[in-house]
Amino acid sequence: MISNQDSLNLSPYIAIYDLVIPKDNMLRQINELVDFAFIYEELKTKYCLDNGRNAVSPIRMFKYLLLKSIFDLSDVDVVERSKYDMSFKFFLDMAPEDAVIDPSSLTKFRKLRLQDVGLLDMLIGKTVEIALEKEIIKSKTIIIDATHTKARYNQKAPKEFLQEKSKNVRKAVYQVGESMKEKFPPKTTSNEVKDELNYCREVITIVESQPQIASIPAVKEKLNVLKEVVEDYTEDLNFSADPDARVGHKTEDSSFFGYKTHIAMSDERIITAAVVSTGEKSDGKYMQGLIKKSQEAGMEIDTVIGDMAYSEKNNILYTKEHQLTLVSKLHPHITHGTRAKEDEFEFNKDAGMYVCKAGHMAIRKKFEERKGQDKNPRIKYFFDINKCQICPFREGCYKDGAKSKSYSVTIKSTEHREQEEFQNTDTFKELAKTRYKIEAKNSELKHRHGYDIASSAGLFGMEIQGATAIFAVNIKRILKLLQEKE
């Protein structure tokens, strides 16, 4: 049960906050900037208003998640720090003497209260609303990109993952005292996950029995991670095999196992829309959705900037239809063609036919429209196979027994020709130079807010992590821009 009325904090110690938390403290500034009442309004239907024991305020629970994201802490560590960090308690609207929650409450809050809320769109929409009210967003340009996040379990077998985390704890302990080696139990030799779980529980018990070691930050951090993983496995032994994570590709020869977050950002570096997907999804397919979400959040858009993943034909047609400028380079396969063995076949403009390196000219050509295949039309040039059969260059060019020999050339669509002309202009080149801003934003999400690795398993958990991380970076950016205005 939650109360539908705000309670006054009558603590005699409340004045401590004015003494120890300066005016320029980031958490104080966030509290002053954002009215978190929208969280209560959104989540109150998830609680009973007139029955049961009093629940912790949903606003406070959400703020715990926000602190996790801002400072990249585990559930246990964010609760532990809120015991003694006065800026945390102030941000959480707690009196200095108030007791903190149990860390397991955060898991329950995520699972029971945040389902079907649309947290990602809601939080981004709120930050964009604040930015527009403060007249921070003035441009009509969005920059789009996708950033990848590795799954928490990295496709490892359950036993391997448990072994890795227990090893990290042991290594941290050995750096403090080598004598602890004798106290740890022998490593398991079976392939059973349950045996490895029991071993991890023994490691946890032994480390916790030595409070002088367990309290050391380097050890405590690794120990908390191991405890969370063991708890996850105890709840569901198959949890390590993340059900939603997929293999995606960053480049032609490098891949990752996890998720993608497709992001749209204003020129002022405020994220205006985001969609979390599994790792294998194509970036270009999300462009139109990001534009619509940005507009729904209140952005006016006339220019869209992205890499060549967003220059597919459907996106070119969409931006043209909605009178938007698309600053996205065409793939070289389109601008230069995808002809195989270009150096072996030359076009004779007088005859309108291709000639092979043996000097034989095509005898006929055929136009293929390829409707319904989402491909550009092509022209197929056919050669005389009687000549091919006795040609000295036939190896690797003509397959013995083949009934025909052809050479195909893809034709650029009108849309592609117009986009190619545009990408050669000075205007395109100047606008394209600003694309670096979203790369810097992706780096900030990963290196300062723990977005490089998923904090939980499943697409839903990834969406919560994305929502809080993006909310945090947007609020920090708004505060910085407001300070610059002053």
XYZ file of C-alpha atoms in Angstrom, residues 76-328:
253
model
C 24.050 -4.097 -2.623
C 26.595 -1.302 -3.030
C 24.059 1.457 -3.766
C 22.106 0.539 -0.614
C 25.304 0.283 1.430
C 26.479 3.711 0.286
C 23.094 5.276 1.032
C 23.636 4.351 4.704
C 26.441 6.863 5.166
C 26.512 9.165 2.090
C 24.452 12.236 3.057
C 24.070 13.325 -0.589
C 22.453 9.948 -1.337
C 20.051 10.276 1.605
C 19.179 13.833 0.602
C 18.498 12.733 -2.971
C 16.325 9.860 -1.696
C 14.249 12.289 0.428
C 15.290 10.491 3.621
C 16.032 11.938 7.031
C 19.682 11.474 8.104
C 18.669 8.891 10.720
C 16.303 6.886 8.462
C 17.068 3.214 7.787
C 17.709 2.078 4.206
C 15.874 -0.634 2.257
C 16.967 -4.235 1.844
C 18.798 -4.636 -1.514
C 16.411 -7.440 -2.544
C 13.608 -4.848 -2.635
C 15.131 -3.380 -5.787
C 14.771 -6.723 -7.569
C 11.105 -6.930 -6.543
C 10.534 -3.334 -7.626
C 11.954 -3.992 -11.088
C 10.007 -7.221 -11.577
C 6.649 -6.235 -10.064
C 6.298 -2.475 -10.524
C 8.014 -1.665 -13.824
C 6.349 -4.248 -16.071
C 4.281 -2.740 -18.923
C 5.174 0.819 -17.939
C 7.075 1.956 -21.044
C 9.802 3.323 -18.790
C 12.279 4.067 -21.600
C 9.935 6.359 -23.576
C 8.560 7.929 -20.405
C 11.957 8.937 -18.980
C 13.345 10.188 -22.289
C 10.118 12.131 -22.884
C 10.459 13.780 -19.459
C 14.047 14.914 -20.065
C 13.194 16.266 -23.526
C 10.238 18.117 -21.983
C 12.575 19.721 -19.411
C 15.120 20.612 -22.118
C 12.430 22.275 -24.246
C 11.023 24.177 -21.249
C 14.504 25.492 -20.432
C 15.008 26.398 -24.133
C 18.052 24.136 -24.368
C 17.000 22.296 -27.523
C 16.939 24.793 -30.370
C 18.156 22.741 -33.329
C 15.943 20.718 -35.657
C 18.592 18.076 -36.270
C 18.808 14.568 -34.838
C 21.805 12.250 -35.048
C 21.082 8.519 -34.999
C 23.241 5.506 -34.247
C 23.187 2.138 -32.487
C 25.436 1.065 -29.617
C 25.931 -2.529 -28.501
C 25.839 -3.929 -24.973
C 27.296 -7.323 -24.156
C 25.061 -9.803 -22.359
C 25.854 -10.362 -18.710
C 26.609 -14.032 -19.281
C 28.533 -13.871 -22.552
C 27.404 -17.241 -23.941
C 29.401 -19.096 -21.305
C 28.230 -22.341 -19.797
C 26.745 -21.886 -16.305
C 29.617 -23.721 -14.647
C 32.236 -21.616 -16.498
C 30.577 -18.362 -15.486
C 30.376 -19.369 -11.811
C 34.026 -20.459 -11.912
C 35.045 -17.091 -13.341
C 33.258 -15.090 -10.643
C 34.539 -17.237 -7.766
C 38.047 -16.965 -9.209
C 37.761 -13.154 -9.178
C 36.877 -13.269 -5.476
C 39.794 -15.570 -4.648
C 42.257 -13.372 -6.560
C 41.075 -10.263 -4.720
C 41.422 -12.082 -1.377
C 44.934 -13.402 -2.202
C 46.134 -9.852 -2.857
C 45.255 -9.074 0.762
C 46.483 -12.265 2.386
C 48.114 -15.338 0.815
C 47.333 -17.354 3.958
C 43.662 -17.491 2.926
C 44.531 -20.090 0.257
C 44.536 -22.823 2.893
C 41.046 -21.924 4.100
C 39.280 -22.208 0.742
C 37.763 -25.606 -0.138
C 39.233 -27.687 -2.988
C 37.861 -26.823 -6.435
C 35.141 -29.030 -7.870
C 36.086 -31.700 -10.380
C 32.597 -32.618 -11.602
C 30.718 -30.965 -14.450
C 27.568 -30.434 -12.388
C 26.391 -26.839 -11.991
C 24.951 -27.614 -8.550
C 28.395 -28.678 -7.304
C 29.874 -25.401 -8.547
C 27.045 -23.490 -6.845
C 27.817 -25.209 -3.546
C 31.514 -24.375 -3.976
C 30.665 -20.682 -4.587
C 28.477 -20.625 -1.462
C 31.378 -22.034 0.565
C 33.716 -19.334 -0.829
C 31.189 -16.643 0.137
C 30.814 -18.072 3.664
C 34.574 -18.261 4.220
C 35.219 -14.703 3.004
C 32.360 -13.314 5.089
C 33.735 -15.103 8.148
C 36.793 -12.834 7.841
C 35.235 -9.344 8.270
C 38.613 -7.608 8.131
C 39.035 -8.957 4.585
C 35.417 -8.895 3.431
C 35.162 -5.160 4.254
C 38.015 -4.197 1.915
C 36.408 -2.439 -1.117
C 38.272 -4.485 -3.776
C 37.148 -7.749 -2.155
C 33.667 -6.539 -1.272
C 32.898 -5.524 -4.853
C 33.837 -8.957 -6.276
C 32.048 -10.712 -3.429
C 28.804 -8.803 -4.070
C 28.921 -9.736 -7.748
C 29.413 -13.422 -6.873
C 26.502 -13.305 -4.402
C 24.192 -11.764 -6.997
C 25.160 -14.378 -9.588
C 24.636 -17.236 -7.117
C 21.241 -15.786 -6.227
C 20.313 -15.629 -9.914
C 21.353 -19.251 -10.456
C 19.532 -20.415 -7.343
C 16.339 -18.844 -8.670
C 16.756 -20.309 -12.143
C 19.614 -22.612 -13.095
C 19.159 -21.721 -16.789
C 19.360 -17.996 -16.124
C 22.902 -17.802 -17.455
C 21.697 -18.621 -20.944
C 20.224 -15.162 -21.522
C 16.955 -15.926 -23.341
C 16.899 -12.721 -25.388
C 20.574 -11.976 -26.135
C 21.675 -12.617 -29.712
C 24.895 -12.551 -31.709
C 25.383 -9.272 -33.565
C 28.236 -7.943 -35.693
C 30.186 -4.734 -35.136
C 32.296 -5.292 -38.265
C 32.634 -7.974 -40.894
C 35.008 -10.020 -38.731
C 34.040 -9.096 -35.150
C 30.891 -9.992 -33.248
C 29.296 -9.648 -29.809
C 26.621 -11.476 -27.827
C 23.986 -9.190 -26.367
C 21.772 -6.253 -27.271
C 21.626 -3.056 -29.303
C 20.257 0.309 -28.263
C 19.181 2.439 -31.220
C 19.520 6.112 -30.258
C 18.417 9.481 -31.651
C 20.100 12.583 -30.230
C 19.639 16.313 -30.801
C 22.518 18.523 -31.889
C 22.727 19.721 -28.255
C 23.529 16.102 -27.244
C 20.185 15.390 -25.587
C 18.920 11.872 -26.384
C 15.410 12.284 -27.820
C 14.471 8.644 -28.520
C 15.776 5.122 -28.011
C 14.774 1.558 -28.791
C 16.403 -1.516 -27.212
C 16.597 -4.585 -29.439
C 18.390 -7.911 -29.590
C 21.913 -7.881 -30.999
C 21.255 -9.190 -34.491
C 18.809 -6.465 -35.582
C 19.665 -4.152 -38.498
C 20.325 -0.510 -37.564
C 18.612 1.003 -40.600
C 15.203 -0.524 -39.864
C 14.860 1.580 -36.694
C 15.419 5.019 -38.236
C 11.768 5.786 -38.974
C 10.683 4.715 -35.467
C 13.340 6.945 -33.862
C 12.151 9.929 -35.898
C 8.529 9.342 -34.840
C 9.452 8.904 -31.159
C 11.551 12.094 -31.222
C 8.645 14.018 -32.723
C 6.243 12.586 -30.134
C 8.638 13.768 -27.414
C 8.307 17.320 -28.775
C 11.246 17.633 -31.193
C 10.863 19.481 -34.486
C 12.988 17.732 -37.094
C 14.183 18.788 -40.515
C 17.539 16.948 -40.714
C 18.543 13.365 -39.871
C 22.241 12.428 -39.650
C 23.517 8.848 -39.530
C 26.112 6.461 -40.914
C 25.653 4.449 -44.108
C 23.486 1.863 -42.304
C 20.586 4.343 -42.566
C 20.839 5.073 -46.307
C 18.702 2.147 -47.458
C 16.111 2.917 -50.105
C 13.074 2.812 -47.777
C 14.658 5.441 -45.506
C 15.502 7.684 -48.460
C 11.885 7.468 -49.631
C 10.565 8.108 -46.096
C 12.657 11.257 -45.558
C 11.747 12.533 -49.008
C 8.036 11.979 -48.323
C 8.245 13.803 -44.966
C 10.448 16.605 -46.334
C 13.460 15.699 -44.204
C 17.114 15.975 -45.185
C 18.920 12.634 -44.816
C 22.668 12.977 -44.246
C 23.762 9.365 -44.666
